[in-house]
Amino acid sequence: KQEVTQIPAALSVPEGENLVLNCSFTDSAIYNLQWFRQDPGKGLTSLLLIQSSQREQTSGRLNASLDKSSGRSTLYIAASQPGDSATYLCAVSRSGGSNYKLTFGKGTLLTVNP
Amino acid sequence: DTEVTQTPKHLVMGMTNKKSLKCEQHMGHRAMYWYKQKAKKPPELMFVYSYEKLSINESVPSRFSPECPNSSLLNLHLHALQPEDSALYLCASSHQGGAVQFFGPGTRLTVL
């Protein structure tokens, strides 16, 4: 059974700092990995999707890396802003069968202080 | 239009009520999903529809009944719910399995 762990559970940083969020998964047979952002009481917003054959994806100030063999992904946020404050969720889909199902980590609650 | 819409935004119902949640997307996606999310927990998959057919049912109690009337609409019919069913119900869609999932804003359900 796939298990996804995110560290740290919460992170508080001053504005302008670069930061890294971590995600690990137990079964390396993944189809892809997605990073989402969720604001309180809202739906999820997809940030980046990395296919299992890829090493990284970039979008603006965000960079996500994937090391499938070691079961790890990182989300790097450059020059953090107060508007980045949210919960960040990592999710993986399974390969070799139904890849509809996402297994989520519990998330990292990020607070960026002005 | 890259949006998934959900109605209503909030719903309060008694344990004997029957209500429905609605979800709509116009992105031409052929996979649609229902998730349940409790406070401070990640979303849990309930159902997946692929090409308007139920593809995955994650052993959800029968008091939750999904329906996919067409490729753009997804409903979740609720009957005889329990207070522990109170949660944020999220709908999502994707082009196909394994593609990026686009989420709606959710329906906040309270069962009294």
Tab-separated table of C-alpha atoms in Angstrom:
chain	number	residue	atom	x	y	z
A	1	LYS	CA	0.000	0.000	0.000
A	2	GLN	CA	1.369	3.373	-1.056
A	3	GLU	CA	2.116	5.800	1.764
A	4	VAL	CA	3.026	9.441	1.201
A	5	THR	CA	4.752	11.492	3.880
A	6	GLN	CA	5.349	15.228	3.868
A	7	ILE	CA	7.912	16.992	6.006
A	8	PRO	CA	7.683	19.394	7.712
A	9	ALA	CA	4.036	19.422	8.760
A	10	ALA	CA	4.224	23.190	9.222
A	11	LEU	CA	6.715	25.852	8.227
A	12	SER	CA	6.872	29.551	9.013
A	13	VAL	CA	9.336	31.783	7.122
A	14	PRO	CA	9.928	35.498	6.595
A	15	GLU	CA	9.022	37.023	3.253
A	16	GLY	CA	11.696	36.725	0.595
A	17	GLU	CA	13.170	33.468	1.859
A	18	ASN	CA	13.733	30.494	-0.415
A	19	LEU	CA	12.272	27.263	0.936
A	20	VAL	CA	11.977	23.553	0.278
A	21	LEU	CA	9.056	21.259	0.990
A	22	ASN	CA	9.652	17.529	1.085
A	23	CYS	CA	7.558	14.573	0.000
A	24	SER	CA	8.421	10.883	0.209
A	25	PHE	CA	6.560	7.804	-0.985
A	26	THR	CA	7.010	4.134	-0.203
A	27	ASP	CA	6.223	2.493	-3.562
A	28	SER	CA	8.368	3.717	-6.457
A	29	ALA	CA	5.976	2.258	-9.062
A	30	ILE	CA	4.308	5.593	-9.685
A	31	TYR	CA	2.795	7.014	-12.868
A	32	ASN	CA	3.278	10.628	-11.854
A	33	LEU	CA	3.498	12.976	-8.887
A	34	GLN	CA	1.523	16.162	-8.439
A	35	TRP	CA	1.939	19.127	-6.129
A	36	PHE	CA	-1.186	21.013	-5.122
A	37	ARG	CA	-1.899	24.119	-3.115
A	38	GLN	CA	-4.982	24.476	-0.908
A	39	ASP	CA	-6.161	27.681	0.733
A	40	PRO	CA	-8.291	27.294	3.906
A	41	GLY	CA	-11.769	25.920	3.131
A	42	LYS	CA	-11.094	25.957	-0.613
A	43	GLY	CA	-10.473	23.435	-3.340
A	44	LEU	CA	-7.059	22.298	-4.558
A	45	THR	CA	-5.050	24.093	-7.198
A	46	SER	CA	-2.623	22.007	-9.231
A	47	LEU	CA	0.862	23.559	-9.212
A	48	LEU	CA	3.087	21.067	-10.996
A	49	LEU	CA	2.842	17.537	-12.368
A	50	ILE	CA	5.963	15.430	-12.879
A	51	GLN	CA	5.748	12.277	-14.961
A	52	SER	CA	7.645	9.271	-13.616
A	53	SER	CA	10.164	9.582	-16.459
A	54	GLN	CA	10.937	13.232	-15.630
A	55	ARG	CA	13.362	14.665	-13.098
A	56	GLU	CA	11.894	18.126	-12.581
A	57	GLN	CA	9.302	20.674	-13.608
A	58	THR	CA	9.358	24.438	-13.259
A	59	SER	CA	6.629	27.061	-13.182
A	60	GLY	CA	7.564	30.613	-12.295
A	61	ARG	CA	9.046	30.666	-8.780
A	62	LEU	CA	8.257	26.982	-8.268
A	63	ASN	CA	10.501	24.047	-9.063
A	64	ALA	CA	9.613	20.446	-8.314
A	65	SER	CA	12.062	17.572	-8.511
A	66	LEU	CA	11.474	13.838	-8.536
A	67	ASP	CA	13.808	11.002	-7.614
A	68	LYS	CA	11.659	7.958	-8.227
A	69	SER	CA	14.260	5.397	-7.208
A	70	SER	CA	14.625	6.900	-3.740
A	71	GLY	CA	10.932	7.739	-3.435
A	72	ARG	CA	11.393	11.477	-2.954
A	73	SER	CA	10.194	14.749	-4.353
A	74	THR	CA	10.895	18.322	-3.352
A	75	LEU	CA	9.042	21.549	-4.054
A	76	TYR	CA	11.311	24.570	-4.102
A	77	ILE	CA	9.708	28.007	-3.714
A	78	ALA	CA	11.934	30.953	-4.515
A	79	ALA	CA	11.559	34.422	-3.008
A	80	SER	CA	8.518	33.510	-0.933
A	81	GLN	CA	5.624	35.976	-0.605
A	82	PRO	CA	2.773	36.259	1.923
A	83	GLY	CA	0.410	35.157	-0.847
A	84	ASP	CA	2.207	31.801	-0.892
A	85	SER	CA	0.756	31.011	2.540
A	86	ALA	CA	-1.341	27.864	2.129
A	87	THR	CA	-1.237	24.101	2.619
A	88	TYR	CA	0.866	22.297	0.040
A	89	LEU	CA	-0.101	18.733	-0.799
A	90	CYS	CA	1.887	16.104	-2.632
A	91	ALA	CA	0.060	13.246	-4.375
A	92	VAL	CA	1.154	10.231	-6.410
A	93	SER	CA	-0.727	8.073	-8.888
A	94	ARG	CA	0.013	4.419	-9.436
A	95	SER	CA	1.462	2.880	-12.569
A	96	GLY	CA	0.604	-0.460	-14.127
A	97	GLY	CA	-3.131	-0.265	-13.709
A	98	SER	CA	-5.629	2.332	-12.626
A	99	ASN	CA	-3.772	5.607	-12.530
A	100	TYR	CA	-6.858	7.629	-11.675
A	101	LYS	CA	-6.379	7.317	-7.946
A	102	LEU	CA	-4.191	9.842	-6.168
A	103	THR	CA	-2.626	9.023	-2.808
A	104	PHE	CA	-2.079	12.228	-0.886
A	105	GLY	CA	0.326	13.207	1.838
A	106	LYS	CA	-1.029	15.090	4.838
A	107	GLY	CA	0.391	18.359	3.585
A	108	THR	CA	2.725	21.106	4.748
A	109	LEU	CA	1.128	24.251	6.164
A	110	LEU	CA	3.244	27.176	4.969
A	111	THR	CA	3.066	30.619	6.526
A	112	VAL	CA	5.062	33.448	4.941
A	113	ASN	CA	5.315	36.432	7.267
A	114	PRO	CA	5.537	39.981	5.859
B	1	ASP	CA	-13.063	27.581	-19.571
B	2	THR	CA	-10.666	25.835	-17.158
B	3	GLU	CA	-13.009	25.745	-14.213
B	4	VAL	CA	-14.833	23.103	-12.235
B	5	THR	CA	-17.945	24.473	-10.566
B	6	GLN	CA	-19.775	22.998	-7.612
B	7	THR	CA	-23.155	23.787	-6.107
B	8	PRO	CA	-24.164	24.491	-3.454
B	9	LYS	CA	-21.208	26.061	-1.631
B	10	HIS	CA	-22.698	25.199	1.750
B	11	LEU	CA	-25.331	22.636	2.718
B	12	VAL	CA	-26.887	21.856	6.077
B	13	MET	CA	-29.099	18.782	6.256
B	14	GLY	CA	-30.748	16.556	8.796
B	15	MET	CA	-30.167	12.831	8.975
B	16	THR	CA	-33.500	12.090	7.291
B	17	ASN	CA	-33.079	14.524	4.414
B	18	LYS	CA	-32.285	13.745	0.788
B	19	LYS	CA	-30.063	16.226	-1.020
B	20	SER	CA	-27.740	16.335	-4.019
B	21	LEU	CA	-24.384	17.908	-4.730
B	22	LYS	CA	-23.664	19.023	-8.280
B	23	CYS	CA	-20.435	19.392	-10.218
B	24	GLU	CA	-19.886	20.698	-13.741
B	25	GLN	CA	-16.919	21.102	-16.084
B	26	HIS	CA	-16.670	22.229	-19.694
B	27	MET	CA	-13.068	21.297	-20.405
B	28	GLY	CA	-13.964	18.147	-22.322
B	29	HIS	CA	-12.521	16.004	-19.557
B	30	ARG	CA	-13.637	12.365	-19.594
B	31	ALA	CA	-12.750	11.504	-15.989
B	32	MET	CA	-14.588	12.991	-13.002
B	33	TYR	CA	-14.030	12.404	-9.308
B	34	TRP	CA	-15.655	12.853	-5.915
B	35	TYR	CA	-13.438	13.343	-2.864
B	36	LYS	CA	-14.265	13.792	0.805
B	37	GLN	CA	-12.014	15.962	2.979
B	38	LYS	CA	-12.227	16.243	6.748
B	39	ALA	CA	-10.632	19.155	8.585
B	40	LYS	CA	-6.833	19.136	8.558
B	41	LYS	CA	-6.765	15.875	6.547
B	42	PRO	CA	-5.927	15.235	2.894
B	43	PRO	CA	-8.707	14.484	0.396
B	44	GLU	CA	-9.947	10.883	0.264
B	45	LEU	CA	-11.138	9.486	-3.045
B	46	MET	CA	-14.762	8.300	-3.071
B	47	PHE	CA	-15.708	7.668	-6.713
B	48	VAL	CA	-14.251	7.937	-10.204
B	49	TYR	CA	-16.244	8.119	-13.424
B	50	SER	CA	-14.471	7.452	-16.693
B	51	TYR	CA	-16.372	8.099	-19.922
B	52	GLU	CA	-19.556	8.403	-17.866
B	53	LYS	CA	-19.157	4.957	-16.342
B	54	LEU	CA	-18.386	4.293	-12.690
B	55	SER	CA	-14.775	3.168	-12.669
B	56	ILE	CA	-13.810	3.254	-9.009
B	57	ASN	CA	-15.898	3.041	-5.829
B	58	GLU	CA	-13.673	3.205	-2.782
B	59	SER	CA	-16.056	1.118	-0.644
B	60	VAL	CA	-18.231	4.139	0.038
B	61	PRO	CA	-21.443	3.561	2.080
B	62	SER	CA	-24.599	3.319	-0.014
B	63	ARG	CA	-26.021	6.478	1.573
B	64	PHE	CA	-23.773	8.220	-0.981
B	65	SER	CA	-24.956	7.599	-4.546
B	66	PRO	CA	-23.031	9.066	-7.497
B	67	GLU	CA	-24.497	9.793	-10.894
B	68	CYS	CA	-22.950	10.987	-14.149
B	69	PRO	CA	-25.803	12.159	-16.426
B	70	ASN	CA	-23.438	13.296	-19.188
B	71	SER	CA	-19.777	14.022	-19.823
B	72	SER	CA	-19.964	17.470	-18.191
B	73	LEU	CA	-22.013	16.757	-15.095
B	74	LEU	CA	-21.456	14.766	-11.940
B	75	ASN	CA	-23.907	14.473	-9.074
B	76	LEU	CA	-23.639	13.030	-5.599
B	77	HIS	CA	-26.974	12.053	-4.065
B	78	LEU	CA	-27.115	12.020	-0.282
B	79	HIS	CA	-29.615	10.148	1.880
B	80	ALA	CA	-29.753	9.241	5.553
B	81	LEU	CA	-26.361	10.717	6.303
B	82	GLN	CA	-24.688	10.661	9.685
B	83	PRO	CA	-23.092	13.596	11.542
B	84	GLU	CA	-19.657	12.076	10.864
B	85	ASP	CA	-20.302	12.591	7.141
B	86	SER	CA	-19.899	16.329	7.685
B	87	ALA	CA	-16.946	17.392	5.550
B	88	LEU	CA	-15.817	19.330	2.483
B	89	TYR	CA	-16.842	17.430	-0.648
B	90	LEU	CA	-14.607	18.117	-3.600
B	91	CYS	CA	-15.228	17.366	-7.240
B	92	ALA	CA	-12.381	17.085	-9.737
B	93	SER	CA	-11.945	16.320	-13.403
B	94	SER	CA	-9.080	15.300	-15.670
B	95	HIS	CA	-8.529	14.679	-19.360
B	96	GLN	CA	-7.852	11.023	-18.616
B	97	GLY	CA	-6.416	8.823	-15.905
B	98	GLY	CA	-3.085	10.072	-14.684
B	99	ALA	CA	-3.542	13.572	-16.080
B	100	VAL	CA	-3.651	16.746	-14.020
B	101	GLN	CA	-6.759	16.878	-11.882
B	102	PHE	CA	-8.641	20.159	-11.723
B	103	PHE	CA	-10.579	20.648	-8.512
B	104	GLY	CA	-13.727	22.603	-7.803
B	105	PRO	CA	-14.104	24.868	-4.746
B	106	GLY	CA	-16.024	22.216	-2.825
B	107	THR	CA	-19.323	21.959	-0.967
B	108	ARG	CA	-19.143	22.349	2.800
B	109	LEU	CA	-21.650	19.805	4.150
B	110	THR	CA	-22.942	19.808	7.711
B	111	VAL	CA	-25.166	16.944	8.895
B	112	LEU	CA	-27.170	17.680	12.024
